[in-house]
mmCIF file of C-alpha atoms in Angstrom:
data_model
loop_
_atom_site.group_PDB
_atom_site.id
_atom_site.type_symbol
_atom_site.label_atom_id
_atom_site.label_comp_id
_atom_site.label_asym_id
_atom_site.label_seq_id
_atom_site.Cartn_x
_atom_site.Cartn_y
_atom_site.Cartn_z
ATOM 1 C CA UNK Y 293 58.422 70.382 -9.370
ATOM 2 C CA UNK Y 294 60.957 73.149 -9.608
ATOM 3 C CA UNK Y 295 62.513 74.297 -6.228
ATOM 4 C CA UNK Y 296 62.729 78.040 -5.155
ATOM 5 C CA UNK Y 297 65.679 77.896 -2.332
ATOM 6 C CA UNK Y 298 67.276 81.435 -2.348
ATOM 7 C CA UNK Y 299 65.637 84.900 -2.150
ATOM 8 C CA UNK Y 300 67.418 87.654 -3.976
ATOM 9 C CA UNK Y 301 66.787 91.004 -2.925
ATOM 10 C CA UNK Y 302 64.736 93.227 -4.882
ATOM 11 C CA UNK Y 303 67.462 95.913 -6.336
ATOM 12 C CA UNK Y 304 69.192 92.478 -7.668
ATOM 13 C CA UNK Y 305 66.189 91.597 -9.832
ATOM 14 C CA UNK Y 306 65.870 93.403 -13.255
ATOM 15 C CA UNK Y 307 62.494 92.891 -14.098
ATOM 16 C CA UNK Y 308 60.110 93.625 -17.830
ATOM 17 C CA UNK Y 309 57.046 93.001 -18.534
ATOM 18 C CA UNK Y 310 57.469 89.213 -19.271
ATOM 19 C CA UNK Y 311 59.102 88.244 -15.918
ATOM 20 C CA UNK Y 312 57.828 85.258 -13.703
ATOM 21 C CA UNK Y 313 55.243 86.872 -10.975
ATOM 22 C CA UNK Y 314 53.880 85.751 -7.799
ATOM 23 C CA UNK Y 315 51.526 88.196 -6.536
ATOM 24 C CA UNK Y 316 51.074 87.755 -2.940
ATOM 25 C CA UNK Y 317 49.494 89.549 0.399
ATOM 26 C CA UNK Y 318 51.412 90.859 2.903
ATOM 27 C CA UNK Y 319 50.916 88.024 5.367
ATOM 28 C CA UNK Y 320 51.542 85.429 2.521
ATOM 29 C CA UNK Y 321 54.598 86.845 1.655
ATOM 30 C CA UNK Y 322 55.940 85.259 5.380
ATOM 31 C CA UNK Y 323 57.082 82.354 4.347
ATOM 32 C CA UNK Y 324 59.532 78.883 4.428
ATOM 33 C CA UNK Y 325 57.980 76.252 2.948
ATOM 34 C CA UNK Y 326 54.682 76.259 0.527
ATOM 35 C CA UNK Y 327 53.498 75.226 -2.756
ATOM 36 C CA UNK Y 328 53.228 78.100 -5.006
ATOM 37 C CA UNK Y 329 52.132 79.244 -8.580
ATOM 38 C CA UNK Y 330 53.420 82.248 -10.013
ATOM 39 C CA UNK Y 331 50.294 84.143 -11.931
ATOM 40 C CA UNK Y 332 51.214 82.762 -15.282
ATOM 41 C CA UNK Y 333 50.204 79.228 -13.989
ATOM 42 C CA UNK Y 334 54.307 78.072 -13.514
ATOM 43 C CA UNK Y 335 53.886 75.919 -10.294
ATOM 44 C CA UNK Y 336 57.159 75.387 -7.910
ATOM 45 C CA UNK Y 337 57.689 74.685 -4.417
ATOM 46 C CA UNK Y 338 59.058 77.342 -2.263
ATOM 47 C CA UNK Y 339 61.771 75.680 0.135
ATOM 48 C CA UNK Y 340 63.877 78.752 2.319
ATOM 49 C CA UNK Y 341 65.674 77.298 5.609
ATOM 50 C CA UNK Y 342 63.900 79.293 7.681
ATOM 51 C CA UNK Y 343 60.538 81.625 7.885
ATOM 52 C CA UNK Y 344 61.468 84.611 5.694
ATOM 53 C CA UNK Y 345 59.775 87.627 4.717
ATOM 54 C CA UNK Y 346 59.402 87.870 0.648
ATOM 55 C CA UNK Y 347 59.097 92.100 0.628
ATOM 56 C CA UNK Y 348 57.849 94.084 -2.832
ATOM 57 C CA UNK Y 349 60.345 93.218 -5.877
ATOM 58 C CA UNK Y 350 62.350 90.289 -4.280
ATOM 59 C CA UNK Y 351 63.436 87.332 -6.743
ATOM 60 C CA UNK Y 352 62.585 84.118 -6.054
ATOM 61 C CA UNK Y 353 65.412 82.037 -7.313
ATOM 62 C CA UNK Y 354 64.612 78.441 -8.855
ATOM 63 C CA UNK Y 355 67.145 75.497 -9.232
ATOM 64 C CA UNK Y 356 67.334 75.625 -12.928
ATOM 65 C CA UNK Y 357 68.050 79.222 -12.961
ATOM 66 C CA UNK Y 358 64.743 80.922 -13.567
ATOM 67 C CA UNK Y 359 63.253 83.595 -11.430
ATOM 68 C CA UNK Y 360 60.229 84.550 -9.755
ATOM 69 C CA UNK Y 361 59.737 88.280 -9.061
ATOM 70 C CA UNK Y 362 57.445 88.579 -5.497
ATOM 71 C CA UNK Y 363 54.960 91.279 -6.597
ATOM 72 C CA UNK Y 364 52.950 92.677 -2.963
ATOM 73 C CA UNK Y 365 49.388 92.470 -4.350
ATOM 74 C CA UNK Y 366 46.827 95.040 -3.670
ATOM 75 C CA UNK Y 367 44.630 94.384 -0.258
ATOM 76 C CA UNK Y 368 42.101 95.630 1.611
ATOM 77 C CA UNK Y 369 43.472 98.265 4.499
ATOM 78 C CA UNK Y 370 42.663 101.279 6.984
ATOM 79 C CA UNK Y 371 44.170 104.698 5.734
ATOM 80 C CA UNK Y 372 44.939 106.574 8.608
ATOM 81 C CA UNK Y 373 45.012 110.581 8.329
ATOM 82 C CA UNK Y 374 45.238 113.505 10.335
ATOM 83 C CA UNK Y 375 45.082 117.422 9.904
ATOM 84 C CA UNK Y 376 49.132 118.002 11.594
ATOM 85 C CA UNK Y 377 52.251 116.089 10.839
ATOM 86 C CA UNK Y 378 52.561 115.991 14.963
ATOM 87 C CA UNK Y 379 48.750 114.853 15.358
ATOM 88 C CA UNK Y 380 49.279 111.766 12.694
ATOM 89 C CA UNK Y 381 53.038 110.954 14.628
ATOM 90 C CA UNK Y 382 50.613 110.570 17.728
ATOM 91 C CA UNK Y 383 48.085 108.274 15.713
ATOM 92 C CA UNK Y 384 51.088 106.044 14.748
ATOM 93 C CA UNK Y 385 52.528 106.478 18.251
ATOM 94 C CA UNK Y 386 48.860 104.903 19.057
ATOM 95 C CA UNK Y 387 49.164 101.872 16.672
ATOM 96 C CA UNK Y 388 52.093 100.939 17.598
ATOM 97 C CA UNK Y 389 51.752 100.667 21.089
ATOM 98 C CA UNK Y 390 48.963 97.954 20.374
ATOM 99 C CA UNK Y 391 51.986 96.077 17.864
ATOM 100 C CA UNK Y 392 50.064 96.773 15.078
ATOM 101 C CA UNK Y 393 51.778 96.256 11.599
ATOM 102 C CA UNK Y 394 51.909 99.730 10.265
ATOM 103 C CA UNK Y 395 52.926 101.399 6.950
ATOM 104 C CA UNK Y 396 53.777 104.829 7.605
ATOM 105 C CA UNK Y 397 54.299 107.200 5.205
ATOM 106 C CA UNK Y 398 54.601 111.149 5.512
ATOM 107 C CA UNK Y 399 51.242 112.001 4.960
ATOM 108 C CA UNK Y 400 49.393 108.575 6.384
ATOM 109 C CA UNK Y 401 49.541 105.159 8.061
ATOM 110 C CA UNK Y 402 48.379 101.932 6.661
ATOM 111 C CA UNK Y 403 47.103 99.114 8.644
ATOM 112 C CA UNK Y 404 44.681 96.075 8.268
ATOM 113 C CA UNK Y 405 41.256 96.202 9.165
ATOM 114 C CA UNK Y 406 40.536 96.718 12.499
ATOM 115 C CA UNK Y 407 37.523 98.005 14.223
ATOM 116 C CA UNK Y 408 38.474 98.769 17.422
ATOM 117 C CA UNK Y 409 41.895 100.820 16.160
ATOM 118 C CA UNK Y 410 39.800 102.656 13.776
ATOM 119 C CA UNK Y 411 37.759 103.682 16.180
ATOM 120 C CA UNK Y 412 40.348 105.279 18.937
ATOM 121 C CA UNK Y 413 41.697 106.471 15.666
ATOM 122 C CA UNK Y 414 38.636 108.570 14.878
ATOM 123 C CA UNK Y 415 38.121 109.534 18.699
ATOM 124 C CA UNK Y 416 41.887 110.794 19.068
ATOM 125 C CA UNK Y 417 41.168 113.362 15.906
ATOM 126 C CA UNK Y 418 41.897 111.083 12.869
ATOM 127 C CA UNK Y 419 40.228 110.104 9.624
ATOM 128 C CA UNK Y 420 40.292 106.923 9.019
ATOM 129 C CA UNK Y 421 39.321 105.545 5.166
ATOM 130 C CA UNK Y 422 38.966 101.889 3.568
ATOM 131 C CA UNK Y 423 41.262 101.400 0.843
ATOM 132 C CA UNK Y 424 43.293 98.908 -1.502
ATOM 133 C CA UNK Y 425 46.695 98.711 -1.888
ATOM 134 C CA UNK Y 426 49.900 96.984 -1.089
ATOM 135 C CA UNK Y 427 50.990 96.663 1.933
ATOM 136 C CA UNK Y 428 54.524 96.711 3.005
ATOM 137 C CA UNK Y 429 54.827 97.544 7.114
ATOM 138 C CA UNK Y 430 57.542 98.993 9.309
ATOM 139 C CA UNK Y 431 60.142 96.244 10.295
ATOM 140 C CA UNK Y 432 60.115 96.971 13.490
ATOM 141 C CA UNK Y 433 62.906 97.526 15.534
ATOM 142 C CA UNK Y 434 64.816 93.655 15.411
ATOM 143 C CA UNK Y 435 64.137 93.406 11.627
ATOM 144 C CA UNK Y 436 60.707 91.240 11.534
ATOM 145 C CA UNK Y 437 58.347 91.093 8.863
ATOM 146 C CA UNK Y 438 60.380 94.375 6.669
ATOM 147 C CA UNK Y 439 63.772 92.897 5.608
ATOM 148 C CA UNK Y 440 65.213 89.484 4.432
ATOM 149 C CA UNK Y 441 66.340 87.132 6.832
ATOM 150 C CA UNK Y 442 69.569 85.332 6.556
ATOM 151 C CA UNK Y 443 68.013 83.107 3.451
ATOM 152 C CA UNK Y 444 68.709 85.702 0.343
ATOM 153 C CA UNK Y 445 71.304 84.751 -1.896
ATOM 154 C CA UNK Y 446 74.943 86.638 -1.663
ATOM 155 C CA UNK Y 447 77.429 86.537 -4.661
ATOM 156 C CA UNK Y 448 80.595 88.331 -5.350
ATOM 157 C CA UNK Y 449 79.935 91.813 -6.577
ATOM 158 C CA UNK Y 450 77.050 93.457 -7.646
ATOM 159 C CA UNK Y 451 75.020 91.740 -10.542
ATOM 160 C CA UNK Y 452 71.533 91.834 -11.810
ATOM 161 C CA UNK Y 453 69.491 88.524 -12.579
ATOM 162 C CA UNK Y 454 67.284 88.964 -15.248
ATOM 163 C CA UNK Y 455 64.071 87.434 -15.387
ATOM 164 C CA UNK Y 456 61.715 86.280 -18.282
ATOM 165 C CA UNK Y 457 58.940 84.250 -19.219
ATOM 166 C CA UNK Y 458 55.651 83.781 -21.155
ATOM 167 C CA UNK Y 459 53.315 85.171 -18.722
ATOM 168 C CA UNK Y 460 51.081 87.627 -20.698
#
């Protein structure tokens, strides 16, 4: 089985439409070790020396030279709205404080299903609507969960690895 032991971040990945895919969730895409197929069937074993977070467009690189472009696939999740820029700050003020992953955006916050937030959401003057779409949350302040982690591949200067494949 083909090894994946290097991440290459996403603006070093030139991807077309015939690129090697693995469409994952947002909490799959946290990852060291794991046997994975990309969505054209390709199987390969993901091997990183330590937990790493795979975000949107990142290459997966393989030991004969292929890669595998991380695609964040569409889920289900809370859209968070409110009527004032200020009022929707203090919604995501509100998530936060209970360490919610959040994906905040100018004119809404994302987060998984939850209940309980989307009801303080609602009482503190929010609208809060089911959708699907990718996630890709805040890092947070120490870099968890939104950037790479010491595991992505470095090279001298700037290049672009392209990808390819048969995947239809």
């Amino acid at each position: 089985m083909n090894r994946a032991g290097g991440v290459l971040e996403a603006g070093d990945v030139r991807c077309d439409a015939t690129a090697y895919r693995v469409t994952l969730t947002r909490d799959d895409r946290y990852r060291r070790r794991i046997a994975m197929t990309t969505d054209c069937g390709r199987q390969f074993l993901l091997d990183l020396p330590e937990a790493t977070y795979l975000p949107d467009g990142c290459g997966l690189l393989l030991d004969d030279g292929d890669v595998v472009r991380v695609v964040a696939a569409s889920e289900p999740l809370l859209e968070i709205r409110a009527d004032t820029p200020g009022t929707l700050a203090r919604l995501a003020w509100h998530v936060g404080n209970r360490h919610t992953p959040a994906e905040i955006l100018e004119d809404a916050v994302y987060i998984q299903p939850d209940h309980v937030l989307a009801e303080m959401i609602e009482g503190l003057g929010g609208t809060v609507s089911t959708v699907e779409r990718p996630f890709e949350p805040e890092g947070g302040a120490y870099g968890h969960h939104g950037t790479l982690h010491q595991s992505h591949h470095h090279s001298a200067g700037s290049h672009h690895v392209h990808t390819h494949d048969h995947e239809l």
